[in-house]
Amino acid sequence: MRPENLKTRIFLDSGDPDETRQGLEALKFLDGQTTNPSLVAKNPAAAGKKFSAAEVLNFYESVVKEVSFYLPQGSVSVEVYADQDTPAEEMLEQGKQFASWISNAHIKFPTTQEGLKAAQQAVRDDLRVNMTLVFSQEQAAAVYAATKGAKKGDVFISPFVGRLDDIGQNGMDLIKNIVEMYKNGDGHVEVLTASVRSIGHITQAIALGSDILTAPLKVLKDWAAAGMPVKDQQQDVQPLALKPILYQQLDLNQPWQNFNIQHELTDKGLAKFAQDWNNLIEQA
Ligand code: E4P
């Protein structure tokens, strides 16, 4: 059962509907699910298989439909295929197709120039979006500016805390900074803490007021086994070795193009998602 004082929505991070079922069994609730190309590639039904380009989309569609069946009231994030050369128009076209699969989709676009262009048009076309591969406060400011006018609930932003920790920076600081910066805004973007690796990430995301968090099944099961704590436990405190990420004063009312959205982890993450997806496809 959902803890009474829990405001943050809890999503499962997985490309496997069987894990949705297990997550529901472990927690007795789930508010949604995020998928990405690497997670879908890890689905046991895809592992070691090769698909044609059409088949792989059919497979993704069946996965997403099954997840949506388990979580009819929740949100299901479906990620577009994009590499460094994919234009915004192509991402938008995919987004529209994916949104037609289920009624509760948030379309994931990368937080790159083309991804932001696609998202800007997507929200004008009434699509819900989840901006992914976010590693900096400037990217968060750009997401806010590019999607202005969208209604609350239609835009998520996914900062990847675990991948920042991996390079020695305190990923949770980014959540704190974005939540703080968005207090000066109109509230139309919801913060979805992603790349969660531990119960400590969960409790800190809750304490910082993250609207949503997404975590792998194992971490959610650990959290459930620990009694679903909503406050930091002593043993969960981040190691002091992580370098703090400092708050930046940014004006959310600038055009999104004014922000420096470049981040090496965004580029690296985009390339890895594309590679994992392409590995599923039989090359002619
Ligand atoms: C979710 O939306 C993200 O794609 C996911 O949390 C990334 O997690 P990872 O850094 O463990 O791959």
Coordinates of N, CA, C and O and ligand atoms in Angstrom, one line a residue, residues 13 34-36 39 77 79 108 130 132 158 160 162-163 166 192-197 214 216 273, ligand 1:
D13 N 11.0 1.4 -13.7 CA 11.8 1.7 -14.8 C 12.1 0.3 -15.5 O 13.0 -0.4 -15.0
T34 N 8.4 3.8 -16.9 CA 9.3 4.4 -17.9 C 10.0 3.3 -18.7 O 10.4 2.3 -18.1
T35 N 10.0 3.4 -20.0 CA 10.8 2.5 -20.8 C 11.9 3.3 -21.5 O 11.8 4.5 -21.6
N36 N 12.9 2.6 -22.0 CA 13.8 3.3 -22.9 C 14.4 2.2 -23.9 O 14.1 1.0 -23.6
L39 N 16.3 -0.6 -22.2 CA 15.4 -1.5 -21.3 C 14.6 -2.4 -22.2 O 14.4 -3.6 -21.8
S77 N 5.9 5.9 -20.2 CA 6.8 6.6 -21.1 C 7.3 5.8 -22.2 O 7.8 4.7 -22.0
E79 N 9.9 5.9 -25.6 CA 11.0 6.7 -26.1 C 11.2 6.6 -27.6 O 11.2 5.5 -28.2
K108 N 9.0 10.2 -24.8 CA 10.3 10.6 -24.4 C 11.1 11.1 -25.6 O 11.3 10.4 -26.6
N130 N 8.1 13.5 -22.1 CA 9.0 13.3 -21.0 C 10.4 13.5 -21.5 O 10.9 12.8 -22.4
T132 N 14.2 13.5 -21.7 CA 15.1 12.5 -21.0 C 16.6 12.9 -21.3 O 16.9 13.9 -22.0
S158 N 13.4 14.3 -16.9 CA 14.0 13.2 -16.3 C 15.5 13.4 -16.1 O 16.3 13.1 -17.0
F160 N 19.0 12.3 -14.7 CA 19.6 11.0 -14.4 C 20.6 11.0 -13.3 O 21.8 11.3 -13.5
G162 N 21.8 8.7 -11.1 CA 22.8 7.6 -10.9 C 24.0 7.8 -11.9 O 25.1 7.6 -11.5
R163 N 23.7 8.2 -13.1 CA 24.8 8.4 -14.1 C 25.7 9.6 -13.7 O 26.9 9.6 -14.0
D166 N 27.9 8.3 -11.0 CA 28.9 7.4 -11.6 C 30.2 8.2 -12.0 O 31.3 7.7 -12.1
L192 N 10.9 14.3 -12.7 CA 10.9 12.8 -12.5 C 12.3 12.3 -12.3 O 13.2 12.3 -13.2
T193 N 12.7 12.0 -11.1 CA 14.0 11.5 -10.8 C 14.3 10.2 -11.4 O 13.6 9.2 -11.1
A194 N 15.3 10.1 -12.3 CA 15.5 8.9 -13.0 C 17.0 8.4 -12.8 O 17.8 9.1 -12.1
S195 N 17.3 7.2 -13.3 CA 18.6 6.6 -13.1 C 18.8 6.4 -11.6 O 19.9 6.7 -11.0
V196 N 17.8 5.9 -11.0 CA 17.8 5.6 -9.5 C 18.4 4.3 -9.2 O 18.1 3.3 -9.9
R197 N 19.3 4.3 -8.3 CA 20.1 3.0 -8.0 C 19.9 2.5 -6.6 O 20.4 1.4 -6.3
T214 N 11.5 7.2 -10.9 CA 11.4 5.9 -11.5 C 12.6 5.1 -11.1 O 13.7 5.5 -11.1
P216 N 14.3 0.8 -11.0 CA 14.3 -0.6 -11.5 C 13.5 -1.4 -10.4 O 13.5 -1.1 -9.2
F273 N 21.6 4.4 -26.4 CA 20.3 4.0 -26.7 C 20.1 3.6 -28.1 O 19.5 2.6 -28.4
Ligands
E4P1 C1 14.4 6.4 -17.2 O1 13.5 7.1 -17.8 C2 15.8 6.3 -17.6 O2 15.8 6.0 -19.0 C3 16.5 5.4 -16.7 O3 16.2 5.7 -15.4 C4 18.0 5.4 -17.0 O4 18.6 4.6 -15.9 P1 20.1 4.1 -16.0 O5 21.0 5.2 -15.9 O6 20.2 3.1 -14.9 O7 20.3 3.4 -17.4

